XYZ file of C-alpha atoms in Angstrom:
339
model
C 0.000 0.000 0.000
C 1.152 3.539 -0.605
C -0.037 7.027 0.142
C 0.379 9.206 -2.934
C 1.715 12.729 -2.519
C 0.840 13.340 -6.161
C -1.204 10.449 -7.436
C -1.653 11.604 -11.021
C 0.379 13.823 -13.349
C -1.034 17.332 -13.344
C -1.012 19.286 -16.565
C -1.021 22.998 -17.130
C -1.396 24.843 -20.381
C 1.196 26.734 -22.346
C 3.411 28.802 -20.051
C 1.633 27.448 -16.961
C 3.629 26.461 -13.909
C 2.635 24.657 -10.759
C 3.233 27.109 -7.943
C 1.839 26.889 -4.409
C -0.220 23.888 -5.423
C -2.259 25.699 -8.025
C -2.104 26.400 -11.731
C -0.732 29.829 -12.474
C -1.652 31.301 -15.837
C 1.226 33.334 -17.143
C -0.153 35.831 -19.577
C 1.970 36.249 -22.663
C 1.015 37.317 -26.177
C 1.480 33.717 -27.326
C -0.940 32.448 -24.664
C -3.475 35.134 -25.521
C -3.371 34.056 -29.141
C -3.805 30.399 -28.171
C -6.767 31.210 -25.929
C -8.465 33.329 -28.537
C -8.040 30.620 -31.165
C -9.909 31.183 -34.419
C -11.897 33.997 -32.839
C -8.853 36.255 -32.704
C -9.612 39.450 -34.529
C -7.465 41.138 -37.098
C -6.996 44.029 -34.672
C -5.614 41.697 -32.010
C -3.272 40.118 -34.527
C -1.981 43.527 -35.535
C -1.479 44.533 -31.917
C 0.372 41.314 -31.150
C 2.595 41.791 -34.160
C 3.383 45.297 -33.013
C 4.060 44.208 -29.416
C 6.182 41.198 -30.287
C 8.044 42.877 -33.126
C 10.802 40.510 -34.249
C 10.983 38.598 -30.965
C 8.587 35.799 -31.868
C 7.549 33.755 -34.855
C 4.082 32.671 -35.937
C 4.782 29.072 -34.909
C 7.342 28.933 -32.113
C 8.859 25.568 -31.131
C 6.514 23.620 -28.858
C 7.309 21.055 -26.164
C 5.768 18.828 -23.573
C 7.729 19.782 -20.494
C 7.979 16.892 -18.027
C 8.754 18.528 -14.725
C 8.163 18.604 -10.964
C 7.310 21.758 -9.042
C 9.754 21.016 -6.215
C 12.806 19.952 -8.220
C 15.635 22.525 -8.478
C 17.109 20.693 -11.467
C 13.829 21.099 -13.344
C 13.643 24.684 -12.110
C 16.658 25.445 -14.288
C 14.729 24.509 -17.406
C 11.658 26.424 -16.208
C 13.675 29.620 -15.823
C 15.144 29.180 -19.316
C 11.696 28.549 -20.807
C 10.222 31.625 -19.159
C 13.221 33.734 -20.154
C 12.283 32.865 -23.730
C 8.503 33.178 -23.242
C 6.990 34.098 -26.593
C 9.810 32.388 -28.484
C 8.953 28.910 -27.160
C 5.633 27.292 -26.221
C 5.348 24.446 -23.750
C 2.844 22.349 -21.879
C 3.836 21.646 -18.290
C 3.289 18.038 -17.216
C 3.811 17.254 -13.536
C 5.557 13.941 -14.163
C 7.190 13.161 -10.843
C 5.787 13.119 -7.330
C 6.084 11.283 -4.028
C 4.423 8.249 -2.484
C 4.852 6.966 1.042
C 5.215 3.230 1.532
C 4.493 1.351 4.731
C 7.397 0.561 7.029
C 5.931 -1.977 9.434
C 9.381 -3.045 10.684
C 10.678 0.492 11.356
C 13.508 0.079 8.871
C 13.910 3.850 8.625
C 14.633 4.208 12.371
C 13.117 7.700 12.145
C 9.559 6.981 13.237
C 8.415 7.944 9.778
C 7.804 5.950 6.627
C 10.052 6.310 3.623
C 9.042 8.468 0.681
C 9.694 7.264 -2.883
C 9.385 9.039 -6.206
C 6.320 8.312 -8.276
C 7.065 8.735 -11.992
C 4.754 9.107 -14.980
C 4.942 6.456 -17.696
C 5.676 9.179 -20.230
C 8.750 10.191 -18.242
C 9.972 6.603 -18.066
C 9.598 6.266 -21.839
C 11.185 9.576 -22.777
C 14.183 9.569 -20.434
C 16.264 6.434 -19.736
C 16.952 7.711 -16.201
C 13.343 8.848 -15.709
C 14.491 12.205 -14.318
C 13.192 15.729 -14.727
C 13.538 18.010 -16.562
C 12.711 16.283 -19.833
C 11.617 18.136 -22.958
C 9.649 16.357 -25.684
C 9.283 18.273 -28.967
C 5.796 18.470 -30.454
C 5.435 18.582 -34.238
C 3.112 20.832 -36.266
C 0.374 18.196 -36.037
C 0.539 18.234 -32.256
C 2.282 14.857 -31.960
C 5.053 14.485 -29.333
C 8.269 12.896 -30.594
C 9.675 10.988 -27.613
C 12.615 9.759 -29.716
C 13.944 13.329 -29.727
C 13.579 14.018 -26.018
C 16.183 16.245 -24.385
C 17.177 15.918 -20.723
C 19.830 16.737 -18.100
C 19.228 20.170 -16.631
C 22.346 22.026 -17.786
C 21.900 20.630 -21.297
C 18.267 21.728 -21.424
C 19.245 25.351 -20.701
C 21.490 25.508 -23.759
C 19.027 23.525 -25.875
C 16.148 25.862 -25.011
C 18.353 28.827 -25.811
C 19.304 27.371 -29.198
C 15.771 26.532 -30.340
C 14.437 29.879 -29.089
C 16.890 31.573 -31.449
C 16.616 35.034 -29.850
C 17.037 38.007 -32.188
C 19.486 39.791 -29.898
C 22.770 38.416 -28.511
C 21.993 39.970 -25.135
C 18.976 37.656 -24.845
C 21.085 34.529 -25.374
C 21.710 32.429 -22.287
C 24.677 30.715 -23.940
C 27.007 33.361 -25.443
C 27.763 33.146 -29.135
C 31.342 34.283 -28.594
C 33.436 31.074 -28.447
C 35.538 32.219 -25.500
C 32.567 33.345 -23.419
C 30.676 30.182 -24.346
C 33.569 28.033 -23.115
C 33.921 30.112 -19.959
C 30.219 29.826 -19.170
C 30.244 26.093 -19.750
C 33.109 25.728 -17.287
C 31.456 27.895 -14.644
C 28.016 26.311 -15.008
C 29.609 22.962 -14.237
C 31.684 24.474 -11.419
C 28.724 26.020 -9.586
C 26.779 22.791 -10.092
C 29.524 20.833 -8.321
C 30.514 23.391 -5.683
C 27.318 25.329 -4.898
C 24.460 22.962 -5.739
C 25.533 19.386 -4.959
C 26.676 20.201 -1.383
C 23.121 21.348 -0.624
C 22.069 17.713 -0.380
C 25.024 16.804 1.808
C 23.900 19.365 4.386
C 20.451 17.778 4.397
C 21.020 14.059 3.893
C 24.185 13.303 5.859
C 23.509 12.478 9.488
C 26.840 13.320 11.134
C 27.187 16.972 12.131
C 30.819 17.067 10.984
C 29.799 15.853 7.535
C 26.960 18.354 7.282
C 29.331 21.145 8.227
C 31.901 20.011 5.693
C 29.320 20.171 2.904
C 28.108 23.583 4.065
C 31.623 25.030 4.124
C 32.243 23.692 0.636
C 29.016 25.295 -0.553
C 29.912 28.684 0.948
C 33.376 28.403 -0.564
C 31.785 27.798 -3.949
C 29.583 30.873 -3.545
C 32.653 32.964 -2.687
C 34.422 31.752 -5.835
C 31.329 32.628 -7.878
C 31.114 36.032 -6.210
C 34.781 36.737 -6.932
C 34.318 35.794 -10.588
C 31.386 38.200 -10.952
C 33.630 41.008 -9.679
C 36.402 39.918 -12.016
C 34.065 39.877 -15.029
C 32.993 43.501 -14.637
C 30.364 45.580 -12.935
C 27.825 42.805 -12.362
C 25.190 42.220 -11.174
C 25.066 38.952 -13.160
C 27.835 36.651 -14.304
C 27.994 38.445 -17.678
C 27.482 42.041 -16.550
C 23.705 42.355 -16.498
C 22.570 39.755 -19.009
C 21.233 36.440 -17.801
C 23.373 33.411 -18.661
C 23.410 29.646 -18.263
C 25.808 30.126 -15.333
C 23.274 32.238 -13.456
C 20.489 29.765 -14.135
C 22.672 26.843 -13.039
C 22.822 28.354 -9.544
C 19.518 30.194 -9.148
C 17.214 27.312 -8.097
C 19.509 26.378 -5.211
C 20.216 29.973 -4.229
C 16.479 30.441 -3.816
C 16.297 27.333 -1.590
C 19.209 27.998 0.789
C 16.768 29.533 3.289
C 15.764 26.022 4.390
C 19.156 25.436 6.066
C 18.372 27.608 9.062
C 15.057 25.858 9.641
C 16.403 22.309 9.525
C 20.042 22.744 10.581
C 20.080 25.875 12.728
C 21.245 29.524 12.497
C 24.878 28.510 12.088
C 23.905 27.236 8.643
C 22.680 30.606 7.385
C 24.451 31.877 4.268
C 26.830 34.634 5.539
C 25.699 37.372 3.160
C 27.381 39.983 5.384
C 30.869 38.710 4.592
C 32.760 40.918 2.099
C 33.578 37.924 -0.109
C 29.846 37.478 -0.758
C 29.021 41.104 -1.544
C 28.783 40.513 -5.305
C 26.806 37.319 -4.701
C 24.261 39.213 -2.576
C 23.852 41.847 -5.304
C 23.480 39.032 -7.838
C 20.836 37.345 -5.662
C 18.793 40.517 -5.266
C 18.932 41.235 -8.993
C 18.096 37.852 -10.510
C 15.159 37.238 -8.179
C 13.681 40.638 -9.016
C 13.294 39.682 -12.700
C 9.648 39.124 -13.665
C 10.481 36.102 -15.818
C 12.154 34.540 -12.786
C 9.633 35.543 -10.117
C 6.830 33.662 -11.823
C 8.823 30.417 -11.634
C 9.530 30.454 -7.891
C 7.918 27.768 -5.697
C 6.071 28.823 -2.586
C 8.569 28.912 0.303
C 6.345 27.318 2.935
C 5.274 24.518 0.626
C 8.856 23.786 -0.392
C 10.024 23.892 3.230
C 7.544 21.139 4.055
C 8.559 19.138 0.993
C 12.308 19.190 1.692
C 11.736 17.814 5.176
C 11.808 14.369 3.540
C 15.512 14.914 2.895
C 16.229 16.539 6.234
C 14.815 13.587 8.222
C 16.318 10.948 5.887
C 12.951 9.571 4.787
C 13.429 10.507 1.103
C 14.522 7.675 -1.171
C 15.317 9.449 -4.432
C 18.351 8.831 -6.625
C 19.986 12.019 -5.374
C 19.332 11.203 -1.712
C 20.570 7.639 -2.167
C 23.760 8.820 -3.894
C 24.590 11.232 -1.074
C 23.685 8.597 1.512
C 26.211 6.153 0.036
C 28.955 8.778 0.189
C 29.149 10.442 -3.228
C 27.868 13.823 -4.376
C 24.503 14.618 -5.939
C 25.976 15.046 -9.413
C 27.479 11.550 -9.237
C 24.223 9.582 -9.182
C 24.308 6.108 -10.668
C 21.132 4.684 -12.207
C 21.957 1.191 -10.958
C 23.460 1.877 -7.541
C 20.985 4.588 -6.557
C 17.752 3.042 -7.776
C 14.927 2.518 -5.299
């Protein structure tokens, strides 16, 4: 028997995201056109053309977006999709949730039952690891092509950027300049390893010394990131004001660091007051003030409750299992960390 946290995949329409447990309609010219359908008037079409200018096409690329509201890896893709709203259409499919299985023998030793991921069949078909985010292109006839699915969060950022084909270089998340592109690829991977993966070590590891080690590594990674922002120019983002794949690599975790104080105490608060994190604090304030980003953010109270599964060791996901066996979150193994 199992108690389902999300028993069925929940779908939202184009540019919809699941926030605070409800469907949020994100109004964009593309969505207005879709809602109006054949009844759209010539005046509306003219207004849309004027508003969009050269930023959109009549038939932007369309995807089924297999996601999960709570997942920071999927959040990367969501931010990229909303950055390119109007240049890409997508249908959000809540394809991963949680179910609680009985633990009659108290195997968990926590007084609570274990939580396991529930995964949609579509996700299992489209992604060999059955992880979110997963993007499935939809052809002009409305048919999804699962053979051309794209996955892995850092890859999806660059893929979304490429298919969006923005008209202005400053709108590109992956720079066109070869040097900057290489630099961003290096730093996206670096912040993933040093600022994002340790997050799970702070939560999943049970020894205080181990938790502290992961936290110090995370803060050290943030200081390196902060120093690089200063080195690159005037900020406030990694590439002096424009949003990049490096920024998006870090943003979902940066938004979630507030949970440390709740579950691990005040000594685990990010030390924003330290001079080495001055540029990081300015970066944080800027990126989370962007409208395209704000509409992607999960409700803090809801997420705080969700992440308790990791903090009390009752979560049995691939990431949690990898950290539990002594490796980092980015070193998950489909065979060793299955559940």
